Coordinates of N, CA and C in Angstrom, one line a residue:
X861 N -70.3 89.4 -53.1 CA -69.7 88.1 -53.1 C -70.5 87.2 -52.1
X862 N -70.6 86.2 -52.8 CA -71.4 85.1 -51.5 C -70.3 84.0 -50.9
X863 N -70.9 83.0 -50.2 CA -69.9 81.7 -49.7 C -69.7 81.2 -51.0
X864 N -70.6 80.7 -51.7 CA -70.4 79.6 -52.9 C -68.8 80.6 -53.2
X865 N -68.7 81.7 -53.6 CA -67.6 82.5 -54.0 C -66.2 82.2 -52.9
X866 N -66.8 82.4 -52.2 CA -65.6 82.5 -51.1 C -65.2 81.0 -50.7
X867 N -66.0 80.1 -51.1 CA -65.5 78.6 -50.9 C -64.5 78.2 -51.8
X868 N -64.4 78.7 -53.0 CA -63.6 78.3 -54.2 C -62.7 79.4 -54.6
X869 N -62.2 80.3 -53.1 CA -61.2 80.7 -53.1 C -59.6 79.9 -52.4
X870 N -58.4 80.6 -52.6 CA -57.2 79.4 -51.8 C -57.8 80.1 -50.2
X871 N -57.3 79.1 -49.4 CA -57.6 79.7 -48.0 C -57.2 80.4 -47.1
X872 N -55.8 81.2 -47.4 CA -55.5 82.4 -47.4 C -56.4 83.2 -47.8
X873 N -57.1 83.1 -48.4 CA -57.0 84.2 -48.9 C -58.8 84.4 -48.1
X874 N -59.6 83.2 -48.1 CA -60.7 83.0 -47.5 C -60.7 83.3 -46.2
X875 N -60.0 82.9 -45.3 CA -59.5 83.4 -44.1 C -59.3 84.7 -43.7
X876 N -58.7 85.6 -44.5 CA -58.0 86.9 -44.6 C -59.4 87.4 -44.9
X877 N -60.5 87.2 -45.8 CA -62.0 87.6 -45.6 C -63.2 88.1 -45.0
X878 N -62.3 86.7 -43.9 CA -63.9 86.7 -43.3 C -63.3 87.1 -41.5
X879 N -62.0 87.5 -41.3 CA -61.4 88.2 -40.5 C -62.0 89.6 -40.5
X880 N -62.2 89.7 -39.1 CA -63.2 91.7 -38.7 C -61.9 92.3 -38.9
X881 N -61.8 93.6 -39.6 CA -61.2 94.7 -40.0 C -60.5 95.1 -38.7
X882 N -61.0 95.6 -37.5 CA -60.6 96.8 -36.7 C -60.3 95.9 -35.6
X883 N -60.2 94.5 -35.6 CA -59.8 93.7 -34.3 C -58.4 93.0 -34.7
X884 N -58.7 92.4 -35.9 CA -57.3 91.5 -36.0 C -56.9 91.4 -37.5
X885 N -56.6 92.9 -38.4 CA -56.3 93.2 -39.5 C -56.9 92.3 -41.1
X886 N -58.5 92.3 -40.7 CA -58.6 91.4 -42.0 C -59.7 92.5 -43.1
X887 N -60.1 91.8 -43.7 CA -61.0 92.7 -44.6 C -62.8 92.3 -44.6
X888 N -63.2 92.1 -43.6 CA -64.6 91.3 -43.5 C -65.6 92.6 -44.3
X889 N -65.7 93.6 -44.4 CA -66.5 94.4 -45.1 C -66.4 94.4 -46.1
X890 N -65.1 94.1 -46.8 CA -65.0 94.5 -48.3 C -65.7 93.0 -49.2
X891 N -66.6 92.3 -48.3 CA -67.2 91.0 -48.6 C -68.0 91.0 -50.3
X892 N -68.7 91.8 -49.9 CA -69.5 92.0 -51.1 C -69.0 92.6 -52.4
X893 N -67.3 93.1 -52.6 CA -66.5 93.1 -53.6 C -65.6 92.0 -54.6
X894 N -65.5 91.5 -55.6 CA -64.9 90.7 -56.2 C -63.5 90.9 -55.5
X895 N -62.6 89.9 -55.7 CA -61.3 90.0 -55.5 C -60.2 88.9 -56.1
X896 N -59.2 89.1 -56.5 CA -58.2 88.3 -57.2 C -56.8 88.0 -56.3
X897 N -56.7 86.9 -55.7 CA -55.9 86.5 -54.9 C -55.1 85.5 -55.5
X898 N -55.7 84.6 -56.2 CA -55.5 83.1 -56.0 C -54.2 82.8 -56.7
X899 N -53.0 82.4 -56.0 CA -52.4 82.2 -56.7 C -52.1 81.3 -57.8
X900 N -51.9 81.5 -59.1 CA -51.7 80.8 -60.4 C -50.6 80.7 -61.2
X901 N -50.5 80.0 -61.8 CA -49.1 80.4 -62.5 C -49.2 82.0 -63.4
X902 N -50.4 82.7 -63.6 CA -50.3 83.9 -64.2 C -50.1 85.0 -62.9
X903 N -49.9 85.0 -62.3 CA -49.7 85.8 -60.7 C -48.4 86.8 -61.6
X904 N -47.4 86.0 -61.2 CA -46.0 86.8 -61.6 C -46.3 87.5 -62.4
X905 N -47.0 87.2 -63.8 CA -46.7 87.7 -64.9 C -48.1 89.0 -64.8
X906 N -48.7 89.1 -64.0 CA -49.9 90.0 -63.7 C -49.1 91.2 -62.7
X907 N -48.5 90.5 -61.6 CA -47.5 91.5 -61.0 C -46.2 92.2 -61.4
X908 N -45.9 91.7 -63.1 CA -45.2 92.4 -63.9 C -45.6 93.2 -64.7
X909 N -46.9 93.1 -65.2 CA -47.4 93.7 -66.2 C -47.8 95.2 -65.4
X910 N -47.8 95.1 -64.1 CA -48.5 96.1 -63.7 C -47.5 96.6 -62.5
X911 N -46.5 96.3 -62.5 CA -45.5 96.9 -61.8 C -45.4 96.6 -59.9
X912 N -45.5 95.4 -59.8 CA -45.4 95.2 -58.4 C -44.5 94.4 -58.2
X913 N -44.3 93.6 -59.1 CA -43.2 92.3 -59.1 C -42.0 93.2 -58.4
X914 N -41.6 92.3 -57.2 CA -39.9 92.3 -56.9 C -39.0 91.4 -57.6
X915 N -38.4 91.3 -58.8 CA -38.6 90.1 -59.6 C -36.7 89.5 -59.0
X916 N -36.3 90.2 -58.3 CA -34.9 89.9 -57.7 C -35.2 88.7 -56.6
X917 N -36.4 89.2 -55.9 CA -36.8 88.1 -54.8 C -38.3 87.2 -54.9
X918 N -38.6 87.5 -56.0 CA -39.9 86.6 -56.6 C -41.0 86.5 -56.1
X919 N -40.9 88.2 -55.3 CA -42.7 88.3 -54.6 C -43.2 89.4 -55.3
X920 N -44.2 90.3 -54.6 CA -45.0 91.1 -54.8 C -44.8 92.1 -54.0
X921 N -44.6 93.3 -54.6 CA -45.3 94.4 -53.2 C -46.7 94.4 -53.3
X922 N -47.0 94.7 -51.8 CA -48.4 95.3 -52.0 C -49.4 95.8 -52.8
X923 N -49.9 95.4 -53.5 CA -50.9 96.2 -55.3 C -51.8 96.2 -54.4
X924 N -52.8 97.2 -54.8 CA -54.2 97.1 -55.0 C -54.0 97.5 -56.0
X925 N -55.2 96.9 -56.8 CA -55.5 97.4 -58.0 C -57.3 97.3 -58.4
X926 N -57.8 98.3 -58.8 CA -59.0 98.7 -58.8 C -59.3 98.2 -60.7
X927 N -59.9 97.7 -60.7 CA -60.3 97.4 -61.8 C -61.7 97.1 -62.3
X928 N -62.4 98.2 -63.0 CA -63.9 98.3 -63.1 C -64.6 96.4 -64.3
X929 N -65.8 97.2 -64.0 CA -66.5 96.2 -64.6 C -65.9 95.5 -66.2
X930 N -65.9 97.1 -66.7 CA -65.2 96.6 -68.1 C -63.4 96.3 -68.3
X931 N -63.1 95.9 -67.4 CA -61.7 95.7 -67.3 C -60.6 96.7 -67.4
X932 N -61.0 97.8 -66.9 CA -60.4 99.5 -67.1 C -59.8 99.3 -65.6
X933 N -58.8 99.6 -66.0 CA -57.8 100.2 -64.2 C -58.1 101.4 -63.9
X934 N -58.8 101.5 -62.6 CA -59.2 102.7 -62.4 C -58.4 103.4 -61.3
X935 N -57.6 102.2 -60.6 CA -56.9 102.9 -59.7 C -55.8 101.3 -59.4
X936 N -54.2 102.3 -59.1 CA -53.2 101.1 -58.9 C -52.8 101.9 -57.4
X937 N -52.6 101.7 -56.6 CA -51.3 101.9 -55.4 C -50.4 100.5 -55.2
X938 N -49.1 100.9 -55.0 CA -48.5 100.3 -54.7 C -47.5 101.0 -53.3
X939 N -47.6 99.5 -52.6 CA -46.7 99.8 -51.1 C -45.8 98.9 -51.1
X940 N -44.7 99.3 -50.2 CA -43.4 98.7 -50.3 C -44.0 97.2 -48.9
X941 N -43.2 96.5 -48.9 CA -43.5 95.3 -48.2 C -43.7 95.2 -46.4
X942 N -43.8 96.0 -45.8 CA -44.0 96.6 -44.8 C -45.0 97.4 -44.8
X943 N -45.4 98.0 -45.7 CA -46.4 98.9 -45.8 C -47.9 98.5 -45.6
X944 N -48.7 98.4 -45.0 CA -50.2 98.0 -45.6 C -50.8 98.8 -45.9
X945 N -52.5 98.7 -46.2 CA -53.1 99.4 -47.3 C -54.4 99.5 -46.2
X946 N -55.0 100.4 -46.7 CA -56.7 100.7 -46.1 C -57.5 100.0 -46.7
X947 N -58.6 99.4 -45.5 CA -59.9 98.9 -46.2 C -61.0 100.0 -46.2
X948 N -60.6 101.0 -45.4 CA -61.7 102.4 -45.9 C -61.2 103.1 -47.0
X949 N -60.1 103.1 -47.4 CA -59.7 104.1 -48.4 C -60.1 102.9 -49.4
X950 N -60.1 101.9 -49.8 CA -60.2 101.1 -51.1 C -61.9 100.7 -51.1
X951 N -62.4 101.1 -50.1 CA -63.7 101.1 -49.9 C -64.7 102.5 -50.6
X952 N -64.1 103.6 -50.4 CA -64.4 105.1 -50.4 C -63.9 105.3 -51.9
X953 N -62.6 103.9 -52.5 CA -62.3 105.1 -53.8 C -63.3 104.0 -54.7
X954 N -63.8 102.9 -54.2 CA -64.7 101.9 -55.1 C -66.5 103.0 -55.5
X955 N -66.4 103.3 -53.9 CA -67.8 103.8 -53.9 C -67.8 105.5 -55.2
X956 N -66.5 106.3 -54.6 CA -66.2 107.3 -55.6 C -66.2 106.8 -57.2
X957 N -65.7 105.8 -57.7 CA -65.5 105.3 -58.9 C -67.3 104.6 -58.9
X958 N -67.9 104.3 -58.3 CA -68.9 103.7 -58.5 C -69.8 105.0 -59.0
X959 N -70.0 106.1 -58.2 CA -70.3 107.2 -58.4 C -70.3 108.6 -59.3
X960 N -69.5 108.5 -59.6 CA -68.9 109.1 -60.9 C -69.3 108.7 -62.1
X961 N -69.1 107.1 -62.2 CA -70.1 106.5 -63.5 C -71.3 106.8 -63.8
X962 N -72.4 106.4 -62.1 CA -73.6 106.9 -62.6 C -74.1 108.3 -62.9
X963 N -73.6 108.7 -62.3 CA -73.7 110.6 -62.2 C -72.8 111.7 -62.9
X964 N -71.9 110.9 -63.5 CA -70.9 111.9 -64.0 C -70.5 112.8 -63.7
X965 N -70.4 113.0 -62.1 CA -69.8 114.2 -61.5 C -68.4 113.9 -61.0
X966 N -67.6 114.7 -60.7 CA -66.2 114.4 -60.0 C -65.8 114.4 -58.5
X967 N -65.8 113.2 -58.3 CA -65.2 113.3 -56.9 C -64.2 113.7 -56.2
X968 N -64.1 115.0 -55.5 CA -63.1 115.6 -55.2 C -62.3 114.7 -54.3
X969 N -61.4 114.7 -53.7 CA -60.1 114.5 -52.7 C -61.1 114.0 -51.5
X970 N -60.9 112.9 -51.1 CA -61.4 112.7 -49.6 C -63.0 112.6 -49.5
X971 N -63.1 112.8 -50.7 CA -64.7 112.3 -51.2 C -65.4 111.4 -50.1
X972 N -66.4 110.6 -49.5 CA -67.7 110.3 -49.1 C -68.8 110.3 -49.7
X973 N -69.3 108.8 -50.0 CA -71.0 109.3 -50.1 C -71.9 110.1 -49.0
X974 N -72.3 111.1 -49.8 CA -73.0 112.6 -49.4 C -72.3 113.5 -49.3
X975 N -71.3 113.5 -49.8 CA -70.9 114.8 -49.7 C -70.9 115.7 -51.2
X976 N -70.5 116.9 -51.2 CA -70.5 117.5 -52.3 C -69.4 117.3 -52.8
X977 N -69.9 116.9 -54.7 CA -69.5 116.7 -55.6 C -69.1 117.9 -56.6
X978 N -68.3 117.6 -57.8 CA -68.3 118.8 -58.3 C -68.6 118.6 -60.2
X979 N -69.1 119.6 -60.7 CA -70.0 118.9 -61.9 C -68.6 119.6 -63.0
X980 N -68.6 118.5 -63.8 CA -67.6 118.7 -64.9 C -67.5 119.5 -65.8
X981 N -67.7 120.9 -65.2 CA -68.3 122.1 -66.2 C -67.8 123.5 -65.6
X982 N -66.6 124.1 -66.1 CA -66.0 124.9 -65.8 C -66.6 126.0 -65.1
X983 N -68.1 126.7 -65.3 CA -69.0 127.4 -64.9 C -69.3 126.8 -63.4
X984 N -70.3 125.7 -63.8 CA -71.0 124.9 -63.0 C -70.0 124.5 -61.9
X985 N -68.7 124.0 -61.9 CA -67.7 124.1 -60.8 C -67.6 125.1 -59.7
X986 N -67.6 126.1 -60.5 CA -67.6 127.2 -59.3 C -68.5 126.9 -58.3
X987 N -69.6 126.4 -58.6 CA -70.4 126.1 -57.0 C -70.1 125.4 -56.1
X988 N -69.2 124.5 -56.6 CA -68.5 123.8 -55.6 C -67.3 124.3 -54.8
X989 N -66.6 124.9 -55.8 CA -65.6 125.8 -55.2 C -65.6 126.8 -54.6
X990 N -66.7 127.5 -54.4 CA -66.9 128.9 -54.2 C -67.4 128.3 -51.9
X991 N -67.6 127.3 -52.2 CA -68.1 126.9 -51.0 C -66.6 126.1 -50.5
X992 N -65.9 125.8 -50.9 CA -64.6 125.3 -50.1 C -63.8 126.7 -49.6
X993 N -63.1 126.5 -48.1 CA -62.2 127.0 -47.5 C -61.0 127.5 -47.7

């Protein structure tokens, strides 16, 4: 994501951006990812379709929602309104989903780039497993 991007976002949402992560709760790393904030009149009906809507009090819980290039949900969490969310874990499951595409291997639990992967092949698995604890 560049500025031109981030200028023609609402400023909530631009603000919440370009805020450093580990000093005063913003998301400044996750810069270079697309993101859908803006509120519109399709908001509600996006936060229904996909199960976040509080539709009693007419907000949102917490979504993330991971949605690949081709419009595939590849991952939802939902947290209750007190709850916040990781920018390493939504970071780690982009890079895992990024990974998996090109390589076709499976990212185990708690996954990292570099670490060991496990190959989609009932035989071939055992090498991964044979090395876990």
């Amino acid at each position: 994501m560049d500025l031109e991007d981030i200028a023609e976002e609402e400023e909530p949402t631009r603000t919440w951006r370009l805020i450093e992560c580990e000093k005063t709760g913003g998301i400044e790393r996750l810069n270079n990812l697309p993101m859908t904030m803006k509120l519109t009149p399709s908001v509600p009906f996006i936060a229904q379709d996909y199960g976040v809507l509080k539709a009693d009090e007419g907000i949102s819980f917490r979504g993330l929602l991971i949605i690949d290039d081709k419009g595939i949900l590849r991952q939802i969490t939902v947290n209750d309104l007190p709850e916040g969310r990781s920018v390493d874990e939504t970071l780690r499951l982009v890079q895992a989903f990024q990974f998996t595409d090109k390589h076709g291997e499976v990212c185990p639990a708690g996954w990292n780039p570099g670490s060991d992967t496990i190959k989609p092949d009932v035989q071939k698995s055992k090498e991964y497993f044979s090395k876990q604890k």
